[in-house]
Tab-separated table of C-alpha atoms in Angstrom:
chain	number	residue	atom	x	y	z
A	1	MET	CA	0.000	0.000	0.000
A	2	ASN	CA	1.240	3.472	-0.871
A	3	ASP	CA	1.156	6.136	1.822
A	4	HIS	CA	0.709	9.228	-0.314
A	5	VAL	CA	1.223	11.651	2.584
A	6	ARG	CA	4.531	10.050	3.521
A	7	ASP	CA	5.586	9.848	-0.112
A	8	LEU	CA	4.777	13.524	-0.688
A	9	ALA	CA	7.094	14.344	2.222
A	10	SER	CA	9.796	12.163	0.650
A	11	VAL	CA	9.320	13.967	-2.670
A	12	ARG	CA	9.711	17.313	-0.909
A	13	ASP	CA	12.930	16.176	0.817
A	14	ALA	CA	14.359	14.748	-2.417
A	15	THR	CA	13.493	17.948	-4.274
A	16	GLU	CA	15.292	20.042	-1.664
A	17	ARG	CA	18.398	17.852	-2.044
A	18	LEU	CA	18.207	18.314	-5.789
A	19	LEU	CA	17.731	22.091	-5.611
A	20	THR	CA	20.645	22.457	-3.184
A	21	ALA	CA	22.926	20.453	-5.453
A	22	VAL	CA	21.838	22.174	-8.663
A	23	GLY	CA	22.210	25.571	-6.999
A	24	LYS	CA	25.959	24.953	-6.839
A	25	LEU	CA	26.235	24.701	-10.634
A	26	ASP	CA	26.732	27.481	-13.145
A	27	ASN	CA	25.326	28.176	-16.585
A	28	GLY	CA	28.186	26.393	-18.289
A	29	SER	CA	27.795	23.175	-16.312
A	30	VAL	CA	24.026	23.135	-16.895
A	31	ALA	CA	24.743	23.044	-20.630
A	32	GLU	CA	27.127	20.081	-20.283
A	33	PRO	CA	26.055	16.502	-21.101
A	34	SER	CA	24.155	14.537	-18.470
A	35	ARG	CA	24.456	10.776	-18.069
A	36	LEU	CA	21.425	10.328	-20.332
A	37	PRO	CA	22.413	9.933	-23.993
A	38	GLY	CA	21.612	13.035	-26.014
A	39	TRP	CA	20.490	15.096	-23.036
A	40	SER	CA	22.326	17.965	-21.378
A	41	ARG	CA	21.806	18.657	-17.700
A	42	GLY	CA	19.433	21.371	-18.852
A	43	HIS	CA	17.300	18.737	-20.578
A	44	VAL	CA	17.109	16.740	-17.336
A	45	LEU	CA	16.121	19.805	-15.310
A	46	ALA	CA	13.533	20.878	-17.875
A	47	HIS	CA	12.064	17.361	-17.876
A	48	LEU	CA	11.804	17.361	-14.086
A	49	ALA	CA	9.903	20.636	-14.066
A	50	ARG	CA	7.532	19.595	-16.857
A	51	ASN	CA	6.999	16.180	-15.242
A	52	ALA	CA	5.808	17.843	-12.034
A	53	ASP	CA	3.203	19.754	-14.026
A	54	ALA	CA	2.295	16.608	-15.971
A	55	LEU	CA	1.599	14.735	-12.740
A	56	VAL	CA	-0.560	17.632	-11.561
A	57	ASN	CA	-2.539	17.042	-14.760
A	58	VAL	CA	-2.853	13.370	-13.873
A	59	LEU	CA	-4.115	14.084	-10.363
A	60	GLU	CA	-6.603	16.633	-11.684
A	61	GLY	CA	-8.001	14.292	-14.334
A	62	ARG	CA	-6.379	15.769	-17.439
A	63	PRO	CA	-4.101	14.001	-19.951
A	64	MET	CA	-0.566	13.781	-18.601
A	65	TYR	CA	0.843	15.386	-21.772
A	66	VAL	CA	-0.929	16.803	-24.815
A	67	SER	CA	1.173	14.394	-26.882
A	68	GLY	CA	4.580	12.753	-26.889
A	69	GLU	CA	5.720	15.282	-29.463
A	70	ALA	CA	4.579	18.208	-27.297
A	71	ARG	CA	6.377	16.714	-24.288
A	72	ASP	CA	9.641	16.443	-26.214
A	73	ALA	CA	9.231	19.924	-27.687
A	74	ASP	CA	8.725	21.471	-24.248
A	75	ILE	CA	11.870	19.804	-22.915
A	76	GLY	CA	13.885	20.936	-25.944
A	77	ARG	CA	12.546	24.474	-25.577
A	78	ASP	CA	13.381	24.738	-21.873
A	79	ALA	CA	16.724	22.905	-21.823
A	80	PRO	CA	18.951	25.900	-22.832
A	81	ARG	CA	17.654	28.210	-20.107
A	82	PRO	CA	20.121	29.740	-17.619
A	83	LEU	CA	20.579	28.163	-14.218
A	84	GLU	CA	18.495	30.665	-12.270
A	85	THR	CA	15.528	30.172	-14.602
A	86	GLN	CA	15.839	26.409	-14.283
A	87	LEU	CA	15.926	26.651	-10.483
A	88	THR	CA	12.886	28.921	-10.345
A	89	ASP	CA	10.926	26.585	-12.622
A	90	LEU	CA	11.924	23.541	-10.563
A	91	ARG	CA	10.846	25.209	-7.315
A	92	GLU	CA	7.564	26.536	-8.669
A	93	SER	CA	6.545	23.330	-10.451
A	94	ALA	CA	7.449	21.292	-7.359
A	95	ALA	CA	5.301	23.602	-5.236
A	96	ARG	CA	2.366	23.126	-7.620
A	97	PHE	CA	2.722	19.369	-7.306
A	98	GLN	CA	2.834	19.543	-3.501
A	99	GLU	CA	-0.180	21.863	-3.424
A	100	THR	CA	-2.189	19.486	-5.593
A	101	GLY	CA	-1.119	16.557	-3.446
A	102	ALA	CA	-2.281	18.344	-0.299
A	103	ALA	CA	-5.798	18.925	-1.632
A	104	PRO	CA	-8.596	16.647	-0.360
A	105	ALA	CA	-9.096	13.817	-2.854
A	106	ASP	CA	-10.029	10.186	-3.293
A	107	TRP	CA	-6.573	8.646	-3.310
A	108	SER	CA	-7.958	5.196	-4.122
A	109	ARG	CA	-9.226	6.322	-7.540
A	110	THR	CA	-7.606	5.117	-10.752
A	111	VAL	CA	-5.668	7.665	-12.788
A	112	GLU	CA	-4.139	7.443	-16.257
A	113	LEU	CA	-0.517	8.274	-17.056
A	114	ARG	CA	1.275	8.012	-20.414
A	115	ASN	CA	0.700	5.348	-23.048
A	116	GLY	CA	-2.408	3.993	-21.369
A	117	VAL	CA	-0.637	3.158	-18.093
A	118	THR	CA	-2.934	3.382	-15.082
A	119	ASP	CA	-2.289	3.492	-11.354
A	120	SER	CA	-4.062	4.452	-8.173
A	121	ALA	CA	-3.809	8.150	-7.338
A	122	SER	CA	-1.909	7.137	-4.199
A	123	GLY	CA	0.886	5.781	-6.397
A	124	VAL	CA	1.545	9.099	-8.130
A	125	PRO	CA	3.694	10.643	-5.351
A	126	PHE	CA	6.004	7.621	-5.424
A	127	ARG	CA	6.263	7.935	-9.198
A	128	ARG	CA	7.330	11.555	-8.727
A	129	TRP	CA	9.852	10.466	-6.100
A	130	ILE	CA	11.331	8.091	-8.685
A	131	GLU	CA	11.686	10.930	-11.180
A	132	VAL	CA	13.432	13.248	-8.737
A	133	GLU	CA	15.851	10.681	-7.301
A	134	LEU	CA	16.911	8.943	-10.507
A	135	HIS	CA	17.238	12.131	-12.520
A	136	HIS	CA	19.318	13.653	-9.714
A	137	VAL	CA	21.676	10.731	-10.315
A	138	ASP	CA	21.451	11.302	-14.082
A	139	LEU	CA	22.785	14.845	-13.688
A	140	GLY	CA	26.208	13.421	-12.837
A	141	ILE	CA	26.984	16.013	-10.183
A	142	GLY	CA	28.127	13.819	-7.286
A	143	TYR	CA	24.868	12.127	-6.276
A	144	ASP	CA	24.946	8.464	-7.169
A	145	LEU	CA	22.883	5.324	-6.713
A	146	GLU	CA	24.712	4.553	-3.475
A	147	ASP	CA	23.499	7.901	-2.080
A	148	LEU	CA	19.809	7.112	-2.596
A	149	PRO	CA	17.683	6.570	0.533
A	150	GLU	CA	17.556	2.884	1.476
A	151	GLU	CA	13.750	2.855	1.563
A	152	PHE	CA	13.617	4.306	-1.925
A	153	VAL	CA	16.070	1.743	-3.302
A	154	GLU	CA	14.083	-1.191	-1.951
A	155	ARG	CA	10.748	0.165	-3.145
A	156	GLU	CA	12.095	0.974	-6.595
A	157	ILE	CA	13.509	-2.543	-6.933
A	158	VAL	CA	10.057	-3.902	-6.049
A	159	PHE	CA	8.476	-1.479	-8.542
A	160	LEU	CA	10.800	-2.484	-11.390
A	161	THR	CA	10.793	-6.234	-10.755
A	162	ASP	CA	6.981	-6.043	-10.746
A	163	ARG	CA	7.126	-4.091	-14.003
A	164	PHE	CA	9.123	-6.810	-15.761
A	165	ALA	CA	7.247	-9.696	-14.119
A	166	GLY	CA	5.640	-11.940	-16.719
A	167	HIS	CA	7.541	-10.316	-19.590
A	168	PRO	CA	8.041	-13.080	-22.180
A	169	GLU	CA	11.459	-11.800	-23.282
A	170	VAL	CA	12.930	-11.727	-19.764
A	171	PRO	CA	13.896	-15.121	-18.324
A	172	HIS	CA	12.505	-16.115	-14.959
A	173	THR	CA	14.992	-14.263	-12.746
A	174	ARG	CA	15.720	-14.158	-9.036
A	175	VAL	CA	17.181	-10.811	-7.975
A	176	THR	CA	18.888	-10.725	-4.586
A	177	ASP	CA	21.175	-8.572	-2.489
A	178	GLY	CA	22.064	-11.596	-0.351
A	179	THR	CA	19.438	-10.784	2.262
A	180	ARG	CA	16.312	-9.866	0.330
A	181	ALA	CA	15.103	-11.427	-2.898
A	182	TRP	CA	12.692	-10.462	-5.661
A	183	SER	CA	11.377	-12.337	-8.700
A	184	THR	CA	10.884	-11.016	-12.201
A	185	GLY	CA	10.572	-12.100	-15.806
A	186	ARG	CA	8.429	-14.837	-17.289
A	187	VAL	CA	7.037	-17.609	-15.130
A	188	SER	CA	6.924	-21.346	-15.684
A	189	GLY	CA	4.899	-22.168	-18.776
A	190	ASP	CA	5.684	-18.861	-20.507
A	191	GLY	CA	8.363	-20.437	-22.671
A	192	GLY	CA	12.007	-21.223	-22.164
A	193	ALA	CA	13.503	-23.839	-19.892
A	194	GLU	CA	13.014	-23.120	-16.228
A	195	GLY	CA	15.063	-24.464	-13.396
A	196	SER	CA	14.050	-27.632	-11.597
A	197	GLY	CA	10.723	-27.398	-9.862
A	198	GLY	CA	9.791	-24.255	-11.768
A	199	GLY	CA	12.524	-22.233	-10.073
A	200	PRO	CA	14.325	-19.281	-11.617
A	201	GLU	CA	16.365	-19.665	-14.770
A	202	VAL	CA	18.832	-16.964	-13.713
A	203	THR	CA	19.895	-15.527	-10.355
A	204	VAL	CA	21.340	-12.014	-10.265
A	205	THR	CA	23.187	-10.986	-7.094
A	206	GLY	CA	24.710	-7.728	-5.916
A	207	PRO	CA	24.307	-4.741	-3.601
A	208	ALA	CA	20.849	-3.195	-3.759
A	209	PRO	CA	21.997	0.074	-5.410
A	210	ALA	CA	23.798	-1.905	-8.133
A	211	LEU	CA	20.714	-4.059	-8.710
A	212	LEU	CA	18.616	-0.906	-9.000
A	213	GLY	CA	21.092	0.566	-11.463
A	214	TRP	CA	20.726	-2.474	-13.734
A	215	LEU	CA	16.936	-2.656	-13.426
A	216	ALA	CA	16.565	1.086	-14.099
A	217	GLY	CA	18.959	1.089	-17.063
A	218	ARG	CA	21.507	3.258	-15.257
A	219	ARG	CA	24.277	0.614	-15.162
A	220	ASP	CA	25.193	-2.269	-17.436
A	221	GLY	CA	25.174	-4.811	-14.609
A	222	SER	CA	28.763	-5.897	-15.254
A	223	ALA	CA	29.520	-5.707	-11.507
A	224	LEU	CA	26.677	-8.086	-10.613
A	225	GLY	CA	26.998	-11.828	-10.060
A	226	VAL	CA	24.963	-14.015	-12.410
A	227	GLU	CA	24.205	-17.732	-12.152
A	228	GLY	CA	22.290	-19.893	-14.612
A	229	GLY	CA	22.957	-17.892	-17.762
A	230	PRO	CA	23.923	-14.445	-19.023
A	231	LEU	CA	22.630	-11.292	-17.409
A	232	PRO	CA	19.101	-10.795	-18.763
A	233	ALA	CA	18.602	-7.969	-21.234
A	234	LEU	CA	15.770	-5.813	-19.915
A	235	PRO	CA	13.258	-3.891	-22.045
A	236	PRO	CA	13.609	-0.094	-22.035
A	237	LEU	CA	11.576	1.727	-19.420
């Protein structure tokens, strides 16, 4: 169960960490490449601001974006802005999201995101938390996967393993940090040889932040241990 009030507080804290870190940059460094192919840091910051407004749309019953093309055009338009403009937009869009989240609402209702994806309204704050934390890492300014809050890392691993669960192109995979374990990929009967007794085809082991990096497409997984076959190739998010 999502606790939207607690998650909104986590979003606020993560946003403050992001704003503090970005506030130490300058216009030149904002224009430099981020860790995301083809995107400058300005693209990442513009996306974060527009995503906050898009999730306000979701919570208020409007389409998340007018279209995929409009989303991309807005990010391209806003990416070259100077640092101070980026910071102001980040603060103001984050405040709009928090204000919408604080309004009385039925948090059990179903809302629609992009590409026909649906979720409960209570899941939207966690989705925003994902955006803020992972894109902070994507900026490449000294905040890495190992710096993410432990609660966030565990919940995001659950979120992503659930996302790939049942996917026919991902072998039945056990993901473990040596203490906790999660299952993802296709299940017995979905094709491909499973382990004895319907167990996992592949076991992937490593520290939780490294597992998250692989699942979220932020690391190639070369530092992870793999048994039963090669490291599974995951679909793009």
